[in-house]
CSV table of C-alpha atoms in Angstrom, one decimal:
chain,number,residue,atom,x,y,z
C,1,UNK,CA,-16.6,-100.3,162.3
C,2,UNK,CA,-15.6,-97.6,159.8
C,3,UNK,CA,-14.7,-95.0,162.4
C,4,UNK,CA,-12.1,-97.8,163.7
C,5,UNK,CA,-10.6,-97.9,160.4
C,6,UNK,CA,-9.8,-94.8,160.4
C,7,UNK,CA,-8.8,-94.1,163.5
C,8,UNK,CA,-6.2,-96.9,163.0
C,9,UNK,CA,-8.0,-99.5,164.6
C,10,UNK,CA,-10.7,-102.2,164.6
C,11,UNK,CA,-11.1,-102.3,168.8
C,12,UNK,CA,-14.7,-100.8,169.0
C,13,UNK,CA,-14.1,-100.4,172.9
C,14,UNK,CA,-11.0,-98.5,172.4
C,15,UNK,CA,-12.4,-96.6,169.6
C,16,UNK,CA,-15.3,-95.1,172.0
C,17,UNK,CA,-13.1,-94.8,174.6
C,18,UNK,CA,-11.3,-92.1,172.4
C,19,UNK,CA,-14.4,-90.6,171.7
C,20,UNK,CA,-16.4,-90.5,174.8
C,21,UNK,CA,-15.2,-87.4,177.0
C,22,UNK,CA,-16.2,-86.9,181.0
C,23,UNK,CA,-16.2,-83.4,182.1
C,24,UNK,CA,-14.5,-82.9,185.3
C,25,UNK,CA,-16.3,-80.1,186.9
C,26,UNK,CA,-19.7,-79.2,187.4
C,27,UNK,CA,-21.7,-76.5,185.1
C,28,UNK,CA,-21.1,-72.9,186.7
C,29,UNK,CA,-24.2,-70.6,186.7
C,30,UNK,CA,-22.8,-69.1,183.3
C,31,UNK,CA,-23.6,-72.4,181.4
C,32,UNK,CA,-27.0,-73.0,182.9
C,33,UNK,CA,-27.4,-69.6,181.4
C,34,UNK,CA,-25.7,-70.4,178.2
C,35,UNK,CA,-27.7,-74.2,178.1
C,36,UNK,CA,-31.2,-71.6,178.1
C,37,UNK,CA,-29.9,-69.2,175.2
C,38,UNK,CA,-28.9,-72.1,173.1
C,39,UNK,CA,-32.1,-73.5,173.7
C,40,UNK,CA,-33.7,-70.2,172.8
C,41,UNK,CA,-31.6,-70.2,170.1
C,42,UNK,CA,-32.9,-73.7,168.7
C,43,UNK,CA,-36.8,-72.5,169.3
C,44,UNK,CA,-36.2,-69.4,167.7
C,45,UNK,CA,-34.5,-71.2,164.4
C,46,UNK,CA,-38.0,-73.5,164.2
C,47,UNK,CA,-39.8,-70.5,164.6
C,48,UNK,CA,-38.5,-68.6,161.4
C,49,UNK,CA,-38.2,-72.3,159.6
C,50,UNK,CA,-41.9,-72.2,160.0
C,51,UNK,CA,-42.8,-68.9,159.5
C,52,UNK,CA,-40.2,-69.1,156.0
C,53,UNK,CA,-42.5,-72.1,155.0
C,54,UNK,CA,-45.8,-70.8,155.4
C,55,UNK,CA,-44.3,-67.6,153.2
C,56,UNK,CA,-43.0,-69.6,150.7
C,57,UNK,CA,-46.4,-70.9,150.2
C,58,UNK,CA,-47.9,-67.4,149.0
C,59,UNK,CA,-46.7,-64.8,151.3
C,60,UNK,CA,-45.0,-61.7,150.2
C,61,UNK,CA,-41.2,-61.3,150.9
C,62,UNK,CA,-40.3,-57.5,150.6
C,63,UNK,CA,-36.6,-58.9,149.8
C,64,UNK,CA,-35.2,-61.9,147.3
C,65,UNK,CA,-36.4,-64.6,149.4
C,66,UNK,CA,-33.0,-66.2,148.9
C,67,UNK,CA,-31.6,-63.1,150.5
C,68,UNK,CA,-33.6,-63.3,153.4
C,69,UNK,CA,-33.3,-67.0,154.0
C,70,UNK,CA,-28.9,-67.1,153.4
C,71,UNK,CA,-29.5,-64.2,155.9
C,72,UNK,CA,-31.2,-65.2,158.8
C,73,UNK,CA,-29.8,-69.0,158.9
C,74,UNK,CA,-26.2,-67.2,158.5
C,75,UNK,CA,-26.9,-65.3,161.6
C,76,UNK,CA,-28.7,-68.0,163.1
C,77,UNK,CA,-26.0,-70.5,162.7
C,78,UNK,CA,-23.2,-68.2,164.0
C,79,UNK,CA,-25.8,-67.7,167.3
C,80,UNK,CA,-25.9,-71.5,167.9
C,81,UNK,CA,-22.5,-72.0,167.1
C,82,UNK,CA,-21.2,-69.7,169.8
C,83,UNK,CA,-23.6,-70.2,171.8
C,84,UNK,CA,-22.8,-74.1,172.0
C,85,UNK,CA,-19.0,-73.6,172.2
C,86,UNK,CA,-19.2,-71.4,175.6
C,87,UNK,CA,-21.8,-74.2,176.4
C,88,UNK,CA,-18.9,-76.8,176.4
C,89,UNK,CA,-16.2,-75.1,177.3
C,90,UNK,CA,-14.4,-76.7,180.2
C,91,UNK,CA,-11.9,-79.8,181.2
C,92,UNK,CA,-13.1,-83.2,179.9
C,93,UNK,CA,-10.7,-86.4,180.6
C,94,UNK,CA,-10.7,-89.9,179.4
C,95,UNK,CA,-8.9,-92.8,179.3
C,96,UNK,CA,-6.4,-91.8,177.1
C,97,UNK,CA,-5.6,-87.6,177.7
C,98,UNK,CA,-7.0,-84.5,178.5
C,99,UNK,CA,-9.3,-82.4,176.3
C,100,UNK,CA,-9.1,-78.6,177.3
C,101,UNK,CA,-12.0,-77.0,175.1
C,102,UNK,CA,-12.3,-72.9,174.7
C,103,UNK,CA,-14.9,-71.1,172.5
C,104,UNK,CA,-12.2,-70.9,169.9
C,105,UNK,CA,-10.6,-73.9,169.9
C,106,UNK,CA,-9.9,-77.3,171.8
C,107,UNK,CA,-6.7,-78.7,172.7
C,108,UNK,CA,-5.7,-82.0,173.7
C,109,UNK,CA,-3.1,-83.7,175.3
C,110,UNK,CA,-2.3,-86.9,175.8
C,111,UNK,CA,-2.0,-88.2,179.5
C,112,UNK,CA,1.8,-89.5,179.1
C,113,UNK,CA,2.2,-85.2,178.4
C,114,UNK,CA,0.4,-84.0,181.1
C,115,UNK,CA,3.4,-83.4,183.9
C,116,UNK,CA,0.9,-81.3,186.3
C,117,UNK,CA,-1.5,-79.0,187.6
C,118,UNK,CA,-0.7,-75.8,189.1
C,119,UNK,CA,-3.6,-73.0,190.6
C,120,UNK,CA,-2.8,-69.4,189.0
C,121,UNK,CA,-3.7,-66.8,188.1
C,122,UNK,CA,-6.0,-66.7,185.0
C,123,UNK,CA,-4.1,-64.0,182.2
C,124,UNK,CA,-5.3,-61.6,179.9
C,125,UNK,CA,-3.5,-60.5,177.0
C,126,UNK,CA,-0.4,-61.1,179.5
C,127,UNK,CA,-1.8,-59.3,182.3
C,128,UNK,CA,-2.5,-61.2,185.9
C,129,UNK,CA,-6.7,-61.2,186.8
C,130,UNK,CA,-8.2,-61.6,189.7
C,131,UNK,CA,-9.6,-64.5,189.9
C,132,UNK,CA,-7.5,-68.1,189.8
C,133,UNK,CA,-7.4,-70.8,187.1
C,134,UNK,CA,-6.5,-74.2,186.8
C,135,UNK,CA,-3.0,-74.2,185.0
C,136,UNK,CA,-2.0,-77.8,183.1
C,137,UNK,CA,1.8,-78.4,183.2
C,138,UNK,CA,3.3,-80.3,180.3
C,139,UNK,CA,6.5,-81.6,178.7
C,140,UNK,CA,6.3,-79.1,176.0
C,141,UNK,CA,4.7,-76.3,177.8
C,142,UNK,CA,2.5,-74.7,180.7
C,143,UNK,CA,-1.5,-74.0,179.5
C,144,UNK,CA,-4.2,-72.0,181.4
C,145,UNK,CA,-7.6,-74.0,181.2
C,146,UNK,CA,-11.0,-72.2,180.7
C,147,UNK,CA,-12.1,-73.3,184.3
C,148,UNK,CA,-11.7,-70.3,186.9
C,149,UNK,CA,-11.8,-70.3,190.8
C,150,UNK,CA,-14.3,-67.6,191.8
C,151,UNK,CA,-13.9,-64.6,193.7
C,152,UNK,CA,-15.9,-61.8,195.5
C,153,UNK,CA,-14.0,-58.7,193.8
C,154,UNK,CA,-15.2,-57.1,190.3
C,155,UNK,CA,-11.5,-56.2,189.2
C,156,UNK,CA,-10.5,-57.7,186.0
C,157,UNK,CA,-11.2,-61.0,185.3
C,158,UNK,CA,-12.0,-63.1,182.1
C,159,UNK,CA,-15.6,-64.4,181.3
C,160,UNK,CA,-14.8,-67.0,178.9
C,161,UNK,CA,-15.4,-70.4,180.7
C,162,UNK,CA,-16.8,-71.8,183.7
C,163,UNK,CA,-16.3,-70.4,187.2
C,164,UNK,CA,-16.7,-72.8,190.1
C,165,UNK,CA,-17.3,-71.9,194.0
C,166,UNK,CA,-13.4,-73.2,195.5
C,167,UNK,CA,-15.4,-76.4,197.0
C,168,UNK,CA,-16.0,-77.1,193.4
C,169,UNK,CA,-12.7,-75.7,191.9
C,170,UNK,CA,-10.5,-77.6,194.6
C,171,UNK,CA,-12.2,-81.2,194.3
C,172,UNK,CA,-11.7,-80.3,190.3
C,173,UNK,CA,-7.7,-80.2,190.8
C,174,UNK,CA,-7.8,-82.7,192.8
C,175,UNK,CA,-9.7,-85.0,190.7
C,176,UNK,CA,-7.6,-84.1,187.8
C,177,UNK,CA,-4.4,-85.5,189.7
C,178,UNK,CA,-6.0,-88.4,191.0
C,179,UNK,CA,-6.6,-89.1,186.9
C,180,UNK,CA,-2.8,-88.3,186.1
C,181,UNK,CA,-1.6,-90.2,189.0
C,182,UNK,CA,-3.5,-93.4,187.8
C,183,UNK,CA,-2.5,-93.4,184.5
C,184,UNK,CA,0.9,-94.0,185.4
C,185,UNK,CA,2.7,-90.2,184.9
């Protein structure tokens, strides 16, 4: 009951409402890959746990152990971190907007925003690729989503999200719509 209080209310079915995200497409290849690294990842970090505990029990460390430790979980941490935001990068809906989550960041818009959705080109650094992406329109802007439509060339194109096979891609626009549509915009 605490998280509704601070979210403003005491409702605990619209409070996990707010919380609880759907993703909208399926998991490309890439983050079947991704799902294995950071699962590699999490292994690996038992694995020096362990092996720090048995040395800390008598071993020799040939650096401060404090060193070594603030090192290894530092890189360790930024691994799983990354690791776990390309992991869940993609379009997630609920009842109440749209969550648009990169490796960097997360947006979110609420579904009385969300105007449309538009098939274009995905964009680096202002440049056209070649593969599509699903654009969301809204009433203060236009934003490319990290979801791409996959193609058979190897000209430029970004790897930061989930490419889909255009079966996949096309039933995720249309799904998309079929949301905005029902919530009344």
């Amino acid at each position: 009951m605490i998280s509704g209080v601070l979210m403003g209310t005491k409702d605990r079915k619209t409070v996990t409402g707010r919380l609880s995200w759907k993703r909208v497409h399926p998991m490309g290849r890439h983050q079947l890959l991704l799902g294995f690294f950071l699962g590699f990842g999490v292994l690996f970090t038992v694995v020096i746990s362990a092996s720090l505990l048995g040395r800390a029990g008598g071993g020799h460390w040939n650096v401060h152990p404090a060193v070594g430790i603030a090192v290894i979980y530092g890189v360790l941490a930024v691994w799983l971190t990354f690791v776990a935001r390309m992991y869940l990068t993609g379009i997630f809906v609920n009842d109440h907007g749209l969550r648009l989550r990169y490796v960097f960041f997360t947006r979110t818009l609420p579904w009385a925003t969300v105007t449309g959705f538009d098939v274009r080109p995905a964009r680096i650094f202002d440049t056209d690729t070649d593969r599509q992406a699903c654009w969301v329109s809204t009433t203060s802007g236009t934003y490319e989503t990290p979801v791409q439509l996959s193609s058979g060339t190897a000209a430029l194109q970004k790897r930061s999200g989930p490419v889909l096979p255009a079966d996949d891609f096309n039933r995720m626009v249309d799904q998309l719509e079929r949301h905005r549509r029902s919530r009344g915009h």
